[in-house]
PDB file of C-alpha atoms in Angstrom:
ATOM      1  CA  MET A1047      13.166 -16.445  30.725  1.00  0.00           C
ATOM      2  CA  THR A1048      14.391 -14.103  27.987  1.00  0.00           C
ATOM      3  CA  ILE A1049      15.049 -14.854  24.339  1.00  0.00           C
ATOM      4  CA  HIS A1050      18.775 -14.952  25.159  1.00  0.00           C
ATOM      5  CA  ASP A1051      18.003 -18.045  27.258  1.00  0.00           C
ATOM      6  CA  TRP A1052      16.474 -19.836  24.270  1.00  0.00           C
ATOM      7  CA  PRO A1053      18.526 -22.383  22.306  1.00  0.00           C
ATOM      8  CA  VAL A1054      20.456 -20.432  19.679  1.00  0.00           C
ATOM      9  CA  PRO A1055      18.799 -22.118  16.640  1.00  0.00           C
ATOM     10  CA  GLU A1056      15.364 -21.071  17.949  1.00  0.00           C
ATOM     11  CA  ARG A1057      16.096 -17.362  18.406  1.00  0.00           C
ATOM     12  CA  PRO A1058      14.371 -15.133  15.825  1.00  0.00           C
ATOM     13  CA  ARG A1059      17.489 -13.177  14.822  1.00  0.00           C
ATOM     14  CA  GLU A1060      19.600 -16.277  14.396  1.00  0.00           C
ATOM     15  CA  ARG A1061      16.852 -18.002  12.405  1.00  0.00           C
ATOM     16  CA  LEU A1062      16.531 -14.944  10.162  1.00  0.00           C
ATOM     17  CA  LEU A1063      20.272 -14.876   9.512  1.00  0.00           C
ATOM     18  CA  SER A1064      20.403 -18.605   8.804  1.00  0.00           C
ATOM     19  CA  HIS A1065      17.202 -19.106   6.826  1.00  0.00           C
ATOM     20  CA  GLY A1066      15.896 -15.662   5.811  1.00  0.00           C
ATOM     21  CA  PRO A1067      12.973 -13.598   7.119  1.00  0.00           C
ATOM     22  CA  GLY A1068      10.345 -15.740   5.380  1.00  0.00           C
ATOM     23  CA  VAL A1069      10.662 -18.505   7.984  1.00  0.00           C
ATOM     24  CA  LEU A1070       9.672 -16.223  10.869  1.00  0.00           C
ATOM     25  CA  SER A1071       6.137 -15.810  12.162  1.00  0.00           C
ATOM     26  CA  ASP A1072       4.492 -12.387  12.360  1.00  0.00           C
ATOM     27  CA  ALA A1073       5.171 -12.315  16.076  1.00  0.00           C
ATOM     28  CA  GLU A1074       8.849 -13.182  15.609  1.00  0.00           C
ATOM     29  CA  LEU A1075       9.341 -10.475  12.972  1.00  0.00           C
ATOM     30  CA  LEU A1076       7.654  -7.925  15.220  1.00  0.00           C
ATOM     31  CA  ALA A1077       9.769  -9.108  18.174  1.00  0.00           C
ATOM     32  CA  ILE A1078      12.948  -8.240  16.278  1.00  0.00           C
ATOM     33  CA  PHE A1079      11.727  -4.636  16.122  1.00  0.00           C
ATOM     34  CA  LEU A1080      10.780  -4.647  19.797  1.00  0.00           C
ATOM     35  CA  GLY A1081      14.177  -5.921  20.906  1.00  0.00           C
ATOM     36  CA  SER A1082      12.859  -6.580  24.402  1.00  0.00           C
ATOM     37  CA  GLY A1083       9.505  -7.289  25.978  1.00  0.00           C
ATOM     38  CA  THR A1084       7.358  -5.837  28.705  1.00  0.00           C
ATOM     39  CA  ARG A1085       7.705  -6.779  32.348  1.00  0.00           C
ATOM     40  CA  GLY A1086       7.592 -10.558  32.763  1.00  0.00           C
ATOM     41  CA  ARG A1087       7.243 -11.220  29.031  1.00  0.00           C
ATOM     42  CA  ASP A1088       9.914 -11.623  26.385  1.00  0.00           C
ATOM     43  CA  ALA A1089       9.798  -9.805  23.043  1.00  0.00           C
ATOM     44  CA  VAL A1090       8.007 -12.637  21.224  1.00  0.00           C
ATOM     45  CA  GLN A1091       5.323 -12.910  23.908  1.00  0.00           C
ATOM     46  CA  THR A1092       4.881  -9.130  23.871  1.00  0.00           C
ATOM     47  CA  ALA A1093       4.567  -9.204  20.077  1.00  0.00           C
ATOM     48  CA  ARG A1094       1.947 -11.970  20.293  1.00  0.00           C
ATOM     49  CA  ASP A1095      -0.030  -9.894  22.801  1.00  0.00           C
ATOM     50  CA  LEU A1096       0.050  -6.901  20.432  1.00  0.00           C
ATOM     51  CA  LEU A1097      -1.186  -9.021  17.519  1.00  0.00           C
ATOM     52  CA  VAL A1098      -3.987 -10.563  19.572  1.00  0.00           C
ATOM     53  CA  GLN A1099      -5.189  -7.218  20.925  1.00  0.00           C
ATOM     54  CA  HIS A1100      -4.513  -4.922  17.952  1.00  0.00           C
ATOM     55  CA  GLY A1101      -3.877  -7.214  15.005  1.00  0.00           C
ATOM     56  CA  PRO A1102      -3.726  -8.908  12.651  1.00  0.00           C
ATOM     57  CA  LEU A1103      -0.343  -7.670  11.493  1.00  0.00           C
ATOM     58  CA  ARG A1104      -1.594  -5.543   8.604  1.00  0.00           C
ATOM     59  CA  ARG A1105      -4.107  -3.724  10.791  1.00  0.00           C
ATOM     60  CA  LEU A1106      -1.467  -3.129  13.450  1.00  0.00           C
ATOM     61  CA  LEU A1107       1.026  -1.729  10.949  1.00  0.00           C
ATOM     62  CA  ASP A1108      -1.626   0.481   9.367  1.00  0.00           C
ATOM     63  CA  LEU A1109      -1.722   2.500  12.598  1.00  0.00           C
ATOM     64  CA  ARG A1110       0.085   5.831  12.527  1.00  0.00           C
ATOM     65  CA  ALA A1111       3.212   6.303  14.645  1.00  0.00           C
ATOM     66  CA  PRO A1112       1.434   8.312  17.426  1.00  0.00           C
ATOM     67  CA  GLN A1113      -1.145   5.501  17.756  1.00  0.00           C
ATOM     68  CA  LEU A1114       1.567   2.828  17.838  1.00  0.00           C
ATOM     69  CA  ALA A1115       3.478   4.765  20.483  1.00  0.00           C
ATOM     70  CA  ARG A1116       0.598   4.355  22.922  1.00  0.00           C
ATOM     71  CA  LEU A1117       0.590   0.545  22.721  1.00  0.00           C
ATOM     72  CA  PRO A1118       2.285  -1.622  25.393  1.00  0.00           C
ATOM     73  CA  GLY A1119       5.827  -2.584  24.458  1.00  0.00           C
ATOM     74  CA  LEU A1120       6.259   0.030  21.750  1.00  0.00           C
ATOM     75  CA  GLY A1121       6.700   3.658  22.774  1.00  0.00           C
ATOM     76  CA  PRO A1122       8.043   6.513  20.608  1.00  0.00           C
ATOM     77  CA  ALA A1123      11.343   4.962  19.470  1.00  0.00           C
ATOM     78  CA  ARG A1124       9.943   1.587  18.409  1.00  0.00           C
ATOM     79  CA  SER A1125       6.820   3.055  16.846  1.00  0.00           C
ATOM     80  CA  CYS A1126       8.999   5.403  14.785  1.00  0.00           C
ATOM     81  CA  ALA A1127      11.139   2.439  13.699  1.00  0.00           C
ATOM     82  CA  LEU A1128       8.049   0.549  12.533  1.00  0.00           C
ATOM     83  CA  ALA A1129       6.660   3.579  10.702  1.00  0.00           C
ATOM     84  CA  ALA A1130      10.042   4.136   9.050  1.00  0.00           C
ATOM     85  CA  ALA A1131      10.177   0.488   7.970  1.00  0.00           C
ATOM     86  CA  MET A1132       6.756   0.790   6.333  1.00  0.00           C
ATOM     87  CA  GLU A1133       7.815   3.949   4.514  1.00  0.00           C
ATOM     88  CA  LEU A1134      11.006   2.235   3.312  1.00  0.00           C
ATOM     89  CA  ALA A1135       8.876  -0.615   1.931  1.00  0.00           C
ATOM     90  CA  GLN A1136       6.684   1.868   0.067  1.00  0.00           C
ATOM     91  CA  ARG A1137       9.692   3.685  -1.370  1.00  0.00           C
ATOM     92  CA  HIS A1138      11.192   0.361  -2.432  1.00  0.00           C
ATOM     93  CA  LEU A1139       8.001  -0.407  -4.372  1.00  0.00           C
ATOM     94  CA  ALA A1140       8.049   3.092  -5.849  1.00  0.00           C
ATOM     95  CA  ALA A1141      11.656   2.573  -6.966  1.00  0.00           C
ATOM     96  CA  GLN A1142      10.563  -0.544  -8.866  1.00  0.00           C
ATOM     97  CA  LEU A1143       8.074   1.604 -10.752  1.00  0.00           C
ATOM     98  CA  VAL A1144      10.730   4.178 -11.608  1.00  0.00           C
ATOM     99  CA  HIS A1145      13.400   1.788 -12.892  1.00  0.00           C
ATOM    100  CA  GLY A1146      12.251  -0.134 -15.937  1.00  0.00           C
ATOM    101  CA  ASP A1147       8.898  -0.766 -17.542  1.00  0.00           C
ATOM    102  CA  CYS A1148       7.453  -2.283 -14.370  1.00  0.00           C
ATOM    103  CA  VAL A1149       3.870  -1.177 -14.783  1.00  0.00           C
ATOM    104  CA  GLY A1150       3.628  -2.420 -18.348  1.00  0.00           C
ATOM    105  CA  GLN A1151       5.239  -5.743 -17.581  1.00  0.00           C
ATOM    106  CA  SER A1152       3.882  -6.338 -14.076  1.00  0.00           C
ATOM    107  CA  PRO A1153       0.781  -4.434 -12.955  1.00  0.00           C
ATOM    108  CA  ALA A1154       1.102  -6.253  -9.617  1.00  0.00           C
ATOM    109  CA  VAL A1155       3.930  -3.877  -8.672  1.00  0.00           C
ATOM    110  CA  ALA A1156       1.655  -0.868  -9.073  1.00  0.00           C
ATOM    111  CA  ALA A1157      -1.161  -2.648  -7.227  1.00  0.00           C
ATOM    112  CA  ARG A1158       1.097  -3.489  -4.267  1.00  0.00           C
ATOM    113  CA  PHE A1159       2.419   0.068  -4.127  1.00  0.00           C
ATOM    114  CA  LEU A1160      -1.086   1.536  -4.122  1.00  0.00           C
ATOM    115  CA  GLN A1161      -2.262  -0.973  -1.511  1.00  0.00           C
ATOM    116  CA  HIS A1162       0.580   0.068   0.796  1.00  0.00           C
ATOM    117  CA  ARG A1163      -0.221   3.729   0.270  1.00  0.00           C
ATOM    118  CA  LEU A1164      -4.011   3.674   0.510  1.00  0.00           C
ATOM    119  CA  ARG A1165      -5.235   0.645   2.432  1.00  0.00           C
ATOM    120  CA  GLY A1166      -5.940   1.407   6.054  1.00  0.00           C
ATOM    121  CA  ARG A1167      -6.505   5.122   5.514  1.00  0.00           C
ATOM    122  CA  PRO A1168      -9.466   6.302   7.628  1.00  0.00           C
ATOM    123  CA  ASN A1169     -10.960   8.370   4.800  1.00  0.00           C
ATOM    124  CA  GLU A1170     -11.247   7.940   1.032  1.00  0.00           C
ATOM    125  CA  VAL A1171      -8.194   9.120  -0.897  1.00  0.00           C
ATOM    126  CA  PHE A1172      -7.987   9.370  -4.685  1.00  0.00           C
ATOM    127  CA  ALA A1173      -4.454   9.057  -6.055  1.00  0.00           C
ATOM    128  CA  ALA A1174      -2.745   8.747  -9.429  1.00  0.00           C
ATOM    129  CA  LEU A1175       0.437   7.308 -10.885  1.00  0.00           C
ATOM    130  CA  PHE A1176       1.586   9.475 -13.790  1.00  0.00           C
ATOM    131  CA  MET A1177       3.897   7.726 -16.271  1.00  0.00           C
ATOM    132  CA  ASP A1178       5.916   8.444 -19.385  1.00  0.00           C
ATOM    133  CA  ASN A1179       5.420   6.677 -22.706  1.00  0.00           C
ATOM    134  CA  GLN A1180       7.466   3.700 -21.465  1.00  0.00           C
ATOM    135  CA  HIS A1181       5.244   3.446 -18.370  1.00  0.00           C
ATOM    136  CA  ARG A1182       7.981   4.584 -16.000  1.00  0.00           C
ATOM    137  CA  LEU A1183       6.786   6.540 -13.020  1.00  0.00           C
ATOM    138  CA  LEU A1184       6.909  10.321 -13.258  1.00  0.00           C
ATOM    139  CA  ALA A1185       4.982  11.081 -10.083  1.00  0.00           C
ATOM    140  CA  TYR A1186       2.652   9.657  -7.469  1.00  0.00           C
ATOM    141  CA  GLU A1187       0.127  12.210  -6.264  1.00  0.00           C
ATOM    142  CA  GLU A1188      -2.778  12.079  -3.838  1.00  0.00           C
ATOM    143  CA  LEU A1189      -5.219  14.411  -5.531  1.00  0.00           C
ATOM    144  CA  PHE A1190      -8.453  14.302  -3.543  1.00  0.00           C
ATOM    145  CA  GLN A1191      -9.447  13.367  -0.004  1.00  0.00           C
ATOM    146  CA  GLY A1192     -12.941  12.741   1.267  1.00  0.00           C
ATOM    147  CA  THR A1193     -14.877  11.183   4.116  1.00  0.00           C
ATOM    148  CA  VAL A1194     -15.081   7.608   5.386  1.00  0.00           C
ATOM    149  CA  ASN A1195     -17.409   6.642   2.526  1.00  0.00           C
ATOM    150  CA  ALA A1196     -16.989   9.165  -0.280  1.00  0.00           C
ATOM    151  CA  ALA A1197     -14.485  11.345  -2.103  1.00  0.00           C
ATOM    152  CA  SER A1198     -15.279  13.860  -4.812  1.00  0.00           C
ATOM    153  CA  ILE A1199     -13.304  13.092  -7.970  1.00  0.00           C
ATOM    154  CA  TYR A1200     -12.592  15.883 -10.438  1.00  0.00           C
ATOM    155  CA  PRO A1201     -11.425  14.299 -13.720  1.00  0.00           C
ATOM    156  CA  ARG A1202     -10.352  17.658 -15.150  1.00  0.00           C
ATOM    157  CA  GLU A1203      -7.871  18.092 -12.288  1.00  0.00           C
ATOM    158  CA  VAL A1204      -6.333  14.706 -13.117  1.00  0.00           C
ATOM    159  CA  VAL A1205      -6.063  15.808 -16.751  1.00  0.00           C
ATOM    160  CA  ARG A1206      -4.465  19.103 -15.684  1.00  0.00           C
ATOM    161  CA  ARG A1207      -1.793  17.254 -13.692  1.00  0.00           C
ATOM    162  CA  ALA A1208      -1.176  14.825 -16.573  1.00  0.00           C
ATOM    163  CA  LEU A1209      -0.534  17.771 -18.891  1.00  0.00           C
ATOM    164  CA  ALA A1210       1.713  19.519 -16.348  1.00  0.00           C
ATOM    165  CA  LEU A1211       3.808  16.364 -15.952  1.00  0.00           C
ATOM    166  CA  ASN A1212       3.787  15.581 -19.692  1.00  0.00           C
ATOM    167  CA  ALA A1213       2.421  12.144 -18.834  1.00  0.00           C
ATOM    168  CA  ALA A1214       1.571   9.605 -21.511  1.00  0.00           C
ATOM    169  CA  ALA A1215      -0.278   7.167 -19.252  1.00  0.00           C
ATOM    170  CA  VAL A1216      -2.063   7.213 -15.912  1.00  0.00           C
ATOM    171  CA  ILE A1217      -3.197   4.693 -13.320  1.00  0.00           C
ATOM    172  CA  VAL A1218      -5.699   6.036 -10.818  1.00  0.00           C
ATOM    173  CA  SER A1219      -6.735   4.493  -7.548  1.00  0.00           C
ATOM    174  CA  HIS A1220      -8.830   5.152  -4.491  1.00  0.00           C
ATOM    175  CA  ASN A1221      -9.535   3.295  -1.278  1.00  0.00           C
ATOM    176  CA  HIS A1222     -12.759   2.178   0.363  1.00  0.00           C
ATOM    177  CA  PRO A1223     -12.268   2.409   4.162  1.00  0.00           C
ATOM    178  CA  SER A1224     -15.230   0.052   4.607  1.00  0.00           C
ATOM    179  CA  GLY A1225     -13.034  -2.725   3.190  1.00  0.00           C
ATOM    180  CA  ASP A1226     -15.431  -3.553   0.325  1.00  0.00           C
ATOM    181  CA  ALA A1227     -13.512  -2.837  -2.879  1.00  0.00           C
ATOM    182  CA  GLU A1228     -16.473  -3.157  -5.258  1.00  0.00           C
ATOM    183  CA  PRO A1229     -16.781   0.125  -7.217  1.00  0.00           C
ATOM    184  CA  SER A1230     -19.862   2.279  -6.860  1.00  0.00           C
ATOM    185  CA  ALA A1231     -21.919   3.707  -9.710  1.00  0.00           C
ATOM    186  CA  ALA A1232     -20.195   7.046  -9.064  1.00  0.00           C
ATOM    187  CA  ASP A1233     -16.793   5.330  -9.415  1.00  0.00           C
ATOM    188  CA  HIS A1234     -17.813   3.974 -12.826  1.00  0.00           C
ATOM    189  CA  GLN A1235     -19.136   7.330 -13.984  1.00  0.00           C
ATOM    190  CA  ALA A1236     -16.031   9.264 -12.893  1.00  0.00           C
ATOM    191  CA  THR A1237     -13.747   6.677 -14.510  1.00  0.00           C
ATOM    192  CA  ALA A1238     -15.591   6.825 -17.826  1.00  0.00           C
ATOM    193  CA  GLU A1239     -15.430  10.618 -17.840  1.00  0.00           C
ATOM    194  CA  LEU A1240     -11.734  10.583 -16.948  1.00  0.00           C
ATOM    195  CA  GLN A1241     -10.881   8.045 -19.660  1.00  0.00           C
ATOM    196  CA  ALA A1242     -12.724  10.115 -22.278  1.00  0.00           C
ATOM    197  CA  LEU A1243     -10.986  13.350 -21.271  1.00  0.00           C
ATOM    198  CA  LEU A1244      -7.538  11.732 -21.248  1.00  0.00           C
ATOM    199  CA  ALA A1245      -8.143  10.058 -24.616  1.00  0.00           C
ATOM    200  CA  HIS A1246      -8.703  13.473 -26.234  1.00  0.00           C
ATOM    201  CA  LEU A1247      -5.132  14.323 -25.177  1.00  0.00           C
ATOM    202  CA  ASP A1248      -3.687  10.961 -26.285  1.00  0.00           C
ATOM    203  CA  VAL A1249      -3.056   9.976 -22.648  1.00  0.00           C
ATOM    204  CA  ARG A1250      -3.955   6.380 -21.797  1.00  0.00           C
ATOM    205  CA  LEU A1251      -5.838   5.476 -18.648  1.00  0.00           C
ATOM    206  CA  LEU A1252      -4.225   2.119 -17.924  1.00  0.00           C
ATOM    207  CA  ASP A1253      -6.313   1.186 -14.892  1.00  0.00           C
ATOM    208  CA  HIS A1254      -8.434   2.289 -11.976  1.00  0.00           C
ATOM    209  CA  LEU A1255      -7.704   0.216  -8.873  1.00  0.00           C
ATOM    210  CA  VAL A1256     -10.107   0.247  -5.942  1.00  0.00           C
ATOM    211  CA  ILE A1257      -8.362  -0.702  -2.700  1.00  0.00           C
ATOM    212  CA  GLY A1258     -10.169  -2.575   0.069  1.00  0.00           C
ATOM    213  CA  GLU A1259      -9.346  -5.344   2.509  1.00  0.00           C
ATOM    214  CA  GLY A1260      -8.623  -8.032  -0.052  1.00  0.00           C
ATOM    215  CA  ALA A1261      -7.226  -7.894  -3.562  1.00  0.00           C
ATOM    216  CA  PRO A1262      -7.774  -4.595  -5.388  1.00  0.00           C
ATOM    217  CA  VAL A1263     -10.572  -4.428  -7.937  1.00  0.00           C
ATOM    218  CA  SER A1264      -9.060  -3.594 -11.319  1.00  0.00           C
ATOM    219  CA  PHE A1265     -11.234  -1.839 -13.904  1.00  0.00           C
ATOM    220  CA  ALA A1266      -8.849  -3.019 -16.644  1.00  0.00           C
ATOM    221  CA  GLU A1267      -8.947  -6.671 -15.597  1.00  0.00           C
ATOM    222  CA  ARG A1268     -12.736  -6.626 -15.483  1.00  0.00           C
ATOM    223  CA  GLY A1269     -12.922  -5.133 -18.956  1.00  0.00           C
ATOM    224  CA  TRP A1270     -14.500  -1.867 -17.833  1.00  0.00           C
ATOM    225  CA  LEU A1271     -11.958   0.350 -19.614  1.00  0.00           C
ATOM    226  CA  GLY A1272     -12.261  -1.148 -23.077  1.00  0.00           C
ATOM    227  CA  PRO A1273      -9.418  -2.226 -25.397  1.00  0.00           C
ATOM    228  CA  ALA A1274      -7.423   0.981 -24.895  1.00  0.00           C
ATOM    229  CA  SER A1275      -6.134  -0.100 -21.504  1.00  0.00           C
ATOM    230  CA  ALA A1276      -4.667  -3.450 -22.651  1.00  0.00           C
ATOM    231  CA  LEU A1277      -2.904  -4.224 -19.367  1.00  0.00           C
ATOM    232  CA  PRO A1278      -1.774  -7.816 -18.834  1.00  0.00           C
ATOM    233  CA  PRO A1279      -3.290  -9.543 -15.790  1.00  0.00           C
ATOM    234  CA  ARG A1280      -1.685  -9.073 -12.380  1.00  0.00           C
ATOM    235  CA  ARG A1281       0.235 -12.091 -11.094  1.00  0.00           C
TER     236      ARG A1281
END
């Protein structure tokens, strides 16, 4: 039995068109990308198998396209479609940062963007959002890459890029591949040094977000940056 044999109101595409994507399960959303299933299994059953064996959904979608292509039911074309969809989502979040004072009004937008970019990376990556004086995005740059449990951070290089971009504010972020987002002593030390260097140039360090499995740890929200950061809480 294929999905085309299902009652029309129960088919994933028809349900999406009638009620929106939010009503679909992870397996149903993935099945729409698959289009068809593997031998003897429809697209939804194939999607469920993928989620059981390689999920949950976030972990599955964190795989790179060549890894996805090797999984049953995907292959090069479908894995490229999934990778492209993830990149579109990231660019959509980036566009929200560019248009309007999104970081100043809603730090959650920046946090979601950085989660999409950094969570699931196999090694530590230190990145920065450089912004103008209205907190609109000038550039997103991945500045340093390290190992599975460490990345050397060079605050002076961040300062150099802030000057080159004529940035007035910066949000920095790095991931912990272990999944534990609690900052290390080295993270605190590098952040304090970076904030001091930027302050000499009248550039504000708005936040340092550490990305793990759950919600990011925000230095600003925990009061570790002092009154200069003054970011409202993420919602």
